[in-house]
N, CA, C and O atoms as a Maestro MAE file, in Angstrom:
{
 s_m_m2io_version
 :::
 2.0.0
}

f_m_ct {
 s_m_title
 :::
 protein
 m_atom[192] {
  # First column is atom index #
  i_m_mmod_type
  r_m_x_coord
  r_m_y_coord
  r_m_z_coord
  i_m_residue_number
  s_m_chain_name
  s_m_pdb_residue_name
  s_m_pdb_atom_name
  i_m_atomic_number
  :::
  1 25 -9.161 -2.161 -5.417 1 A "UNK " " N  " 7
  2 3 -7.797 -2.696 -5.466 1 A "UNK " " CA " 6
  3 2 -7.626 -3.740 -4.369 1 A "UNK " " C  " 6
  4 15 -7.841 -3.457 -3.190 1 A "UNK " " O  " 8
  5 25 -7.241 -4.928 -4.761 2 A "UNK " " N  " 7
  6 3 -7.104 -6.003 -3.787 2 A "UNK " " CA " 6
  7 2 -5.639 -6.430 -3.702 2 A "UNK " " C  " 6
  8 15 -4.998 -6.694 -4.719 2 A "UNK " " O  " 8
  9 25 -5.133 -6.493 -2.501 3 A "UNK " " N  " 7
  10 3 -3.744 -6.904 -2.296 3 A "UNK " " CA " 6
  11 2 -3.746 -8.236 -1.564 3 A "UNK " " C  " 6
  12 15 -4.273 -8.349 -0.458 3 A "UNK " " O  " 8
  13 25 -3.151 -9.245 -2.194 4 A "UNK " " N  " 7
  14 3 -3.062 -10.541 -1.539 4 A "UNK " " CA " 6
  15 2 -1.602 -10.965 -1.465 4 A "UNK " " C  " 6
  16 15 -0.985 -11.286 -2.480 4 A "UNK " " O  " 8
  17 25 -1.064 -10.961 -0.267 5 A "UNK " " N  " 7
  18 3 0.303 -11.429 -0.070 5 A "UNK " " CA " 6
  19 2 0.415 -12.079 1.297 5 A "UNK " " C  " 6
  20 15 1.425 -11.940 1.988 5 A "UNK " " O  " 8
  21 25 -0.634 -12.790 1.675 6 A "UNK " " N  " 7
  22 3 -0.687 -13.358 3.015 6 A "UNK " " CA " 6
  23 2 0.446 -14.358 3.241 6 A "UNK " " C  " 6
  24 15 1.054 -14.385 4.311 6 A "UNK " " O  " 8
  25 25 0.724 -15.171 2.240 7 A "UNK " " N  " 7
  26 3 1.696 -16.240 2.420 7 A "UNK " " CA " 6
  27 2 3.107 -15.698 2.622 7 A "UNK " " C  " 6
  28 15 3.933 -16.349 3.262 7 A "UNK " " O  " 8
  29 25 3.391 -14.513 2.083 8 A "UNK " " N  " 7
  30 3 4.717 -13.931 2.278 8 A "UNK " " CA " 6
  31 2 4.587 -12.548 2.888 8 A "UNK " " C  " 6
  32 15 5.017 -11.545 2.318 8 A "UNK " " O  " 8
  33 25 3.974 -12.529 4.073 9 A "UNK " " N  " 7
  34 3 3.653 -11.273 4.737 9 A "UNK " " CA " 6
  35 2 4.889 -10.444 5.036 9 A "UNK " " C  " 6
  36 15 5.005 -9.305 4.582 9 A "UNK " " O  " 8
  37 25 5.811 -11.014 5.799 10 A "UNK " " N  " 7
  38 3 6.956 -10.240 6.255 10 A "UNK " " CA " 6
  39 2 7.850 -9.840 5.082 10 A "UNK " " C  " 6
  40 15 8.493 -8.791 5.110 10 A "UNK " " O  " 8
  41 25 7.881 -10.685 4.057 11 A "UNK " " N  " 7
  42 3 8.713 -10.376 2.894 11 A "UNK " " CA " 6
  43 2 8.170 -9.198 2.104 11 A "UNK " " C  " 6
  44 15 8.912 -8.278 1.758 11 A "UNK " " O  " 8
  45 25 6.864 -9.228 1.819 12 A "UNK " " N  " 7
  46 3 6.324 -8.322 0.814 12 A "UNK " " CA " 6
  47 2 5.669 -7.079 1.385 12 A "UNK " " C  " 6
  48 15 5.209 -6.228 0.624 12 A "UNK " " O  " 8
  49 25 5.612 -6.950 2.702 13 A "UNK " " N  " 7
  50 3 4.903 -5.817 3.291 13 A "UNK " " CA " 6
  51 2 5.381 -4.476 2.768 13 A "UNK " " C  " 6
  52 15 4.592 -3.687 2.249 13 A "UNK " " O  " 8
  53 25 6.690 -4.215 2.908 14 A "UNK " " N  " 7
  54 3 7.213 -2.910 2.523 14 A "UNK " " CA " 6
  55 2 7.171 -2.691 1.015 14 A "UNK " " C  " 6
  56 15 6.730 -1.627 0.581 14 A "UNK " " O  " 8
  57 25 7.610 -3.650 0.192 15 A "UNK " " N  " 7
  58 3 7.521 -3.457 -1.266 15 A "UNK " " CA " 6
  59 2 6.110 -3.161 -1.741 15 A "UNK " " C  " 6
  60 15 5.917 -2.338 -2.635 15 A "UNK " " O  " 8
  61 25 5.118 -3.825 -1.150 16 A "UNK " " N  " 7
  62 3 3.726 -3.583 -1.537 16 A "UNK " " CA " 6
  63 2 3.371 -2.128 -1.290 16 A "UNK " " C  " 6
  64 15 2.789 -1.471 -2.153 16 A "UNK " " O  " 8
  65 25 3.721 -1.623 -0.114 17 A "UNK " " N  " 7
  66 3 3.415 -0.231 0.227 17 A "UNK " " CA " 6
  67 2 4.162 0.704 -0.715 17 A "UNK " " C  " 6
  68 15 3.594 1.686 -1.194 17 A "UNK " " O  " 8
  69 25 5.429 0.408 -0.984 18 A "UNK " " N  " 7
  70 3 6.213 1.263 -1.874 18 A "UNK " " CA " 6
  71 2 5.587 1.308 -3.261 18 A "UNK " " C  " 6
  72 15 5.506 2.370 -3.878 18 A "UNK " " O  " 8
  73 25 5.144 0.151 -3.748 19 A "UNK " " N  " 7
  74 3 4.486 0.102 -5.053 19 A "UNK " " CA " 6
  75 2 3.210 0.918 -5.037 19 A "UNK " " C  " 6
  76 15 2.911 1.636 -5.991 19 A "UNK " " O  " 8
  77 25 2.462 0.807 -3.958 20 A "UNK " " N  " 7
  78 3 1.231 1.577 -3.831 20 A "UNK " " CA " 6
  79 2 1.497 3.063 -3.883 20 A "UNK " " C  " 6
  80 15 0.792 3.808 -4.565 20 A "UNK " " O  " 8
  81 25 2.526 3.496 -3.154 21 A "UNK " " N  " 7
  82 3 2.853 4.919 -3.140 21 A "UNK " " CA " 6
  83 2 3.238 5.390 -4.530 21 A "UNK " " C  " 6
  84 15 2.842 6.475 -4.956 21 A "UNK " " O  " 8
  85 25 4.013 4.571 -5.240 22 A "UNK " " N  " 7
  86 3 4.443 4.952 -6.584 22 A "UNK " " CA " 6
  87 2 3.244 5.106 -7.513 22 A "UNK " " C  " 6
  88 15 3.149 6.080 -8.260 22 A "UNK " " O  " 8
  89 25 2.327 4.136 -7.461 23 A "UNK " " N  " 7
  90 3 1.148 4.199 -8.319 23 A "UNK " " CA " 6
  91 2 0.292 5.411 -7.983 23 A "UNK " " C  " 6
  92 15 -0.260 6.055 -8.874 23 A "UNK " " O  " 8
  93 25 0.184 5.721 -6.685 24 A "UNK " " N  " 7
  94 3 -0.644 6.848 -6.276 24 A "UNK " " CA " 6
  95 2 -0.049 8.158 -6.765 24 A "UNK " " C  " 6
  96 15 -0.779 9.038 -7.222 24 A "UNK " " O  " 8
  97 25 1.271 8.299 -6.675 25 A "UNK " " N  " 7
  98 3 1.884 9.548 -7.103 25 A "UNK " " CA " 6
  99 2 1.774 9.708 -8.615 25 A "UNK " " C  " 6
  100 15 1.719 10.829 -9.119 25 A "UNK " " O  " 8
  101 25 1.742 8.594 -9.339 26 A "UNK " " N  " 7
  102 3 1.521 8.675 -10.780 26 A "UNK " " CA " 6
  103 2 0.079 9.054 -11.086 26 A "UNK " " C  " 6
  104 15 -0.198 9.730 -12.076 26 A "UNK " " O  " 8
  105 25 -0.832 8.616 -10.234 27 A "UNK " " N  " 7
  106 3 -2.250 8.813 -10.491 27 A "UNK " " CA " 6
  107 2 -2.644 10.281 -10.395 27 A "UNK " " C  " 6
  108 15 -3.358 10.798 -11.255 27 A "UNK " " O  " 8
  109 25 -2.176 10.948 -9.347 28 A "UNK " " N  " 7
  110 3 -2.542 12.353 -9.219 28 A "UNK " " CA " 6
  111 2 -2.256 12.881 -7.835 28 A "UNK " " C  " 6
  112 15 -2.366 12.159 -6.844 28 A "UNK " " O  " 8
  113 25 -1.889 14.149 -7.774 29 A "UNK " " N  " 7
  114 3 -1.502 14.726 -6.490 29 A "UNK " " CA " 6
  115 2 -2.700 14.915 -5.573 29 A "UNK " " C  " 6
  116 15 -2.552 14.860 -4.352 29 A "UNK " " O  " 8
  117 25 -3.881 15.136 -6.133 30 A "UNK " " N  " 7
  118 3 -5.068 15.411 -5.331 30 A "UNK " " CA " 6
  119 2 -5.424 14.257 -4.407 30 A "UNK " " C  " 6
  120 15 -5.784 14.478 -3.250 30 A "UNK " " O  " 8
  121 25 -5.327 13.027 -4.906 31 A "UNK " " N  " 7
  122 3 -5.742 11.864 -4.117 31 A "UNK " " CA " 6
  123 2 -4.611 11.316 -3.263 31 A "UNK " " C  " 6
  124 15 -4.806 10.366 -2.505 31 A "UNK " " O  " 8
  125 25 -3.433 11.907 -3.382 32 A "UNK " " N  " 7
  126 3 -2.272 11.279 -2.795 32 A "UNK " " CA " 6
  127 2 -2.374 11.191 -1.271 32 A "UNK " " C  " 6
  128 15 -2.128 10.136 -0.685 32 A "UNK " " O  " 8
  129 25 -2.731 12.288 -0.649 33 A "UNK " " N  " 7
  130 3 -2.735 12.287 0.813 33 A "UNK " " CA " 6
  131 2 -3.673 11.219 1.370 33 A "UNK " " C  " 6
  132 15 -3.300 10.470 2.274 33 A "UNK " " O  " 8
  133 25 -4.873 11.152 0.839 34 A "UNK " " N  " 7
  134 3 -5.832 10.149 1.304 34 A "UNK " " CA " 6
  135 2 -5.373 8.745 0.921 34 A "UNK " " C  " 6
  136 15 -5.465 7.810 1.716 34 A "UNK " " O  " 8
  137 25 -4.883 8.613 -0.299 35 A "UNK " " N  " 7
  138 3 -4.466 7.304 -0.804 35 A "UNK " " CA " 6
  139 2 -3.334 6.709 0.004 35 A "UNK " " C  " 6
  140 15 -3.346 5.522 0.328 35 A "UNK " " O  " 8
  141 25 -2.350 7.541 0.328 36 A "UNK " " N  " 7
  142 3 -1.214 7.058 1.106 36 A "UNK " " CA " 6
  143 2 -1.692 6.528 2.449 36 A "UNK " " C  " 6
  144 15 -1.273 5.457 2.890 36 A "UNK " " O  " 8
  145 25 -2.563 7.276 3.089 37 A "UNK " " N  " 7
  146 3 -3.081 6.841 4.388 37 A "UNK " " CA " 6
  147 2 -3.785 5.499 4.262 37 A "UNK " " C  " 6
  148 15 -3.594 4.608 5.090 37 A "UNK " " O  " 8
  149 25 -4.598 5.360 3.222 38 A "UNK " " N  " 7
  150 3 -5.351 4.127 3.027 38 A "UNK " " CA " 6
  151 2 -4.411 2.955 2.771 38 A "UNK " " C  " 6
  152 15 -4.586 1.879 3.343 38 A "UNK " " O  " 8
  153 25 -3.416 3.161 1.914 39 A "UNK " " N  " 7
  154 3 -2.469 2.093 1.582 39 A "UNK " " CA " 6
  155 2 -1.715 1.648 2.831 39 A "UNK " " C  " 6
  156 15 -1.604 0.454 3.109 39 A "UNK " " O  " 8
  157 25 -1.200 2.618 3.577 40 A "UNK " " N  " 7
  158 3 -0.419 2.284 4.765 40 A "UNK " " CA " 6
  159 2 -1.290 1.582 5.796 40 A "UNK " " C  " 6
  160 15 -0.867 0.602 6.409 40 A "UNK " " O  " 8
  161 25 -2.517 2.086 5.989 41 A "UNK " " N  " 7
  162 3 -3.426 1.468 6.951 41 A "UNK " " CA " 6
  163 2 -3.717 0.023 6.558 41 A "UNK " " C  " 6
  164 15 -3.742 -0.866 7.409 41 A "UNK " " O  " 8
  165 25 -3.937 -0.202 5.266 42 A "UNK " " N  " 7
  166 3 -4.204 -1.556 4.787 42 A "UNK " " CA " 6
  167 2 -2.992 -2.447 5.027 42 A "UNK " " C  " 6
  168 15 -3.133 -3.579 5.490 42 A "UNK " " O  " 8
  169 25 -1.808 -1.941 4.716 43 A "UNK " " N  " 7
  170 3 -0.589 -2.712 4.912 43 A "UNK " " CA " 6
  171 2 -0.381 -3.072 6.369 43 A "UNK " " C  " 6
  172 15 -0.027 -4.206 6.692 43 A "UNK " " O  " 8
  173 25 -0.604 -2.100 7.253 44 A "UNK " " N  " 7
  174 3 -0.422 -2.359 8.674 44 A "UNK " " CA " 6
  175 2 -1.437 -3.369 9.173 44 A "UNK " " C  " 6
  176 15 -1.114 -4.244 9.976 44 A "UNK " " O  " 8
  177 25 -2.661 -3.244 8.696 45 A "UNK " " N  " 7
  178 3 -3.715 -4.143 9.152 45 A "UNK " " CA " 6
  179 2 -3.390 -5.584 8.743 45 A "UNK " " C  " 6
  180 15 -3.593 -6.515 9.522 45 A "UNK " " O  " 8
  181 25 -2.890 -5.759 7.528 46 A "UNK " " N  " 7
  182 3 -2.612 -7.114 7.055 46 A "UNK " " CA " 6
  183 2 -1.341 -7.674 7.690 46 A "UNK " " C  " 6
  184 15 -1.184 -8.888 7.811 46 A "UNK " " O  " 8
  185 25 -0.427 -6.772 8.098 47 A "UNK " " N  " 7
  186 3 0.834 -7.244 8.656 47 A "UNK " " CA " 6
  187 2 0.667 -7.757 10.075 47 A "UNK " " C  " 6
  188 15 1.354 -8.695 10.481 47 A "UNK " " O  " 8
  189 25 -0.239 -7.153 10.834 48 A "UNK " " N  " 7
  190 3 -0.322 -7.459 12.261 48 A "UNK " " CA " 6
  191 2 -1.072 -8.748 12.541 48 A "UNK " " C  " 6
  192 15 -1.223 -9.135 13.700 48 A "UNK " " O  " 8
  :::
 }
 m_bond[191] {
  # First column is bond index #
  i_m_from
  i_m_to
  i_m_order
  :::
  1 1 2 1
  2 2 3 1
  3 3 4 2
  4 3 5 1
  5 5 6 1
  6 6 7 1
  7 7 8 2
  8 7 9 1
  9 9 10 1
  10 10 11 1
  11 11 12 2
  12 11 13 1
  13 13 14 1
  14 14 15 1
  15 15 16 2
  16 15 17 1
  17 17 18 1
  18 18 19 1
  19 19 20 2
  20 19 21 1
  21 21 22 1
  22 22 23 1
  23 23 24 2
  24 23 25 1
  25 25 26 1
  26 26 27 1
  27 27 28 2
  28 27 29 1
  29 29 30 1
  30 30 31 1
  31 31 32 2
  32 31 33 1
  33 33 34 1
  34 34 35 1
  35 35 36 2
  36 35 37 1
  37 37 38 1
  38 38 39 1
  39 39 40 2
  40 39 41 1
  41 41 42 1
  42 42 43 1
  43 43 44 2
  44 43 45 1
  45 45 46 1
  46 46 47 1
  47 47 48 2
  48 47 49 1
  49 49 50 1
  50 50 51 1
  51 51 52 2
  52 51 53 1
  53 53 54 1
  54 54 55 1
  55 55 56 2
  56 55 57 1
  57 57 58 1
  58 58 59 1
  59 59 60 2
  60 59 61 1
  61 61 62 1
  62 62 63 1
  63 63 64 2
  64 63 65 1
  65 65 66 1
  66 66 67 1
  67 67 68 2
  68 67 69 1
  69 69 70 1
  70 70 71 1
  71 71 72 2
  72 71 73 1
  73 73 74 1
  74 74 75 1
  75 75 76 2
  76 75 77 1
  77 77 78 1
  78 78 79 1
  79 79 80 2
  80 79 81 1
  81 81 82 1
  82 82 83 1
  83 83 84 2
  84 83 85 1
  85 85 86 1
  86 86 87 1
  87 87 88 2
  88 87 89 1
  89 89 90 1
  90 90 91 1
  91 91 92 2
  92 91 93 1
  93 93 94 1
  94 94 95 1
  95 95 96 2
  96 95 97 1
  97 97 98 1
  98 98 99 1
  99 99 100 2
  100 99 101 1
  101 101 102 1
  102 102 103 1
  103 103 104 2
  104 103 105 1
  105 105 106 1
  106 106 107 1
  107 107 108 2
  108 107 109 1
  109 109 110 1
  110 110 111 1
  111 111 112 2
  112 111 113 1
  113 113 114 1
  114 114 115 1
  115 115 116 2
  116 115 117 1
  117 117 118 1
  118 118 119 1
  119 119 120 2
  120 119 121 1
  121 121 122 1
  122 122 123 1
  123 123 124 2
  124 123 125 1
  125 125 126 1
  126 126 127 1
  127 127 128 2
  128 127 129 1
  129 129 130 1
  130 130 131 1
  131 131 132 2
  132 131 133 1
  133 133 134 1
  134 134 135 1
  135 135 136 2
  136 135 137 1
  137 137 138 1
  138 138 139 1
  139 139 140 2
  140 139 141 1
  141 141 142 1
  142 142 143 1
  143 143 144 2
  144 143 145 1
  145 145 146 1
  146 146 147 1
  147 147 148 2
  148 147 149 1
  149 149 150 1
  150 150 151 1
  151 151 152 2
  152 151 153 1
  153 153 154 1
  154 154 155 1
  155 155 156 2
  156 155 157 1
  157 157 158 1
  158 158 159 1
  159 159 160 2
  160 159 161 1
  161 161 162 1
  162 162 163 1
  163 163 164 2
  164 163 165 1
  165 165 166 1
  166 166 167 1
  167 167 168 2
  168 167 169 1
  169 169 170 1
  170 170 171 1
  171 171 172 2
  172 171 173 1
  173 173 174 1
  174 174 175 1
  175 175 176 2
  176 175 177 1
  177 177 178 1
  178 178 179 1
  179 179 180 2
  180 179 181 1
  181 181 182 1
  182 182 183 1
  183 183 184 2
  184 183 185 1
  185 185 186 1
  186 186 187 1
  187 187 188 2
  188 187 189 1
  189 189 190 1
  190 190 191 1
  191 191 192 2
  :::
 }
}
């Protein structure tokens, strides 16, 4: 999964994470804990 929103970083940071969380919860409860951590870590890394 590749997320590209460099040009609108401050705008899209939170919505991207929210979308990721929604997709993960639809995908399955088993992967959720790890997936959430990965999504948030990726978002933070790209934001800073």
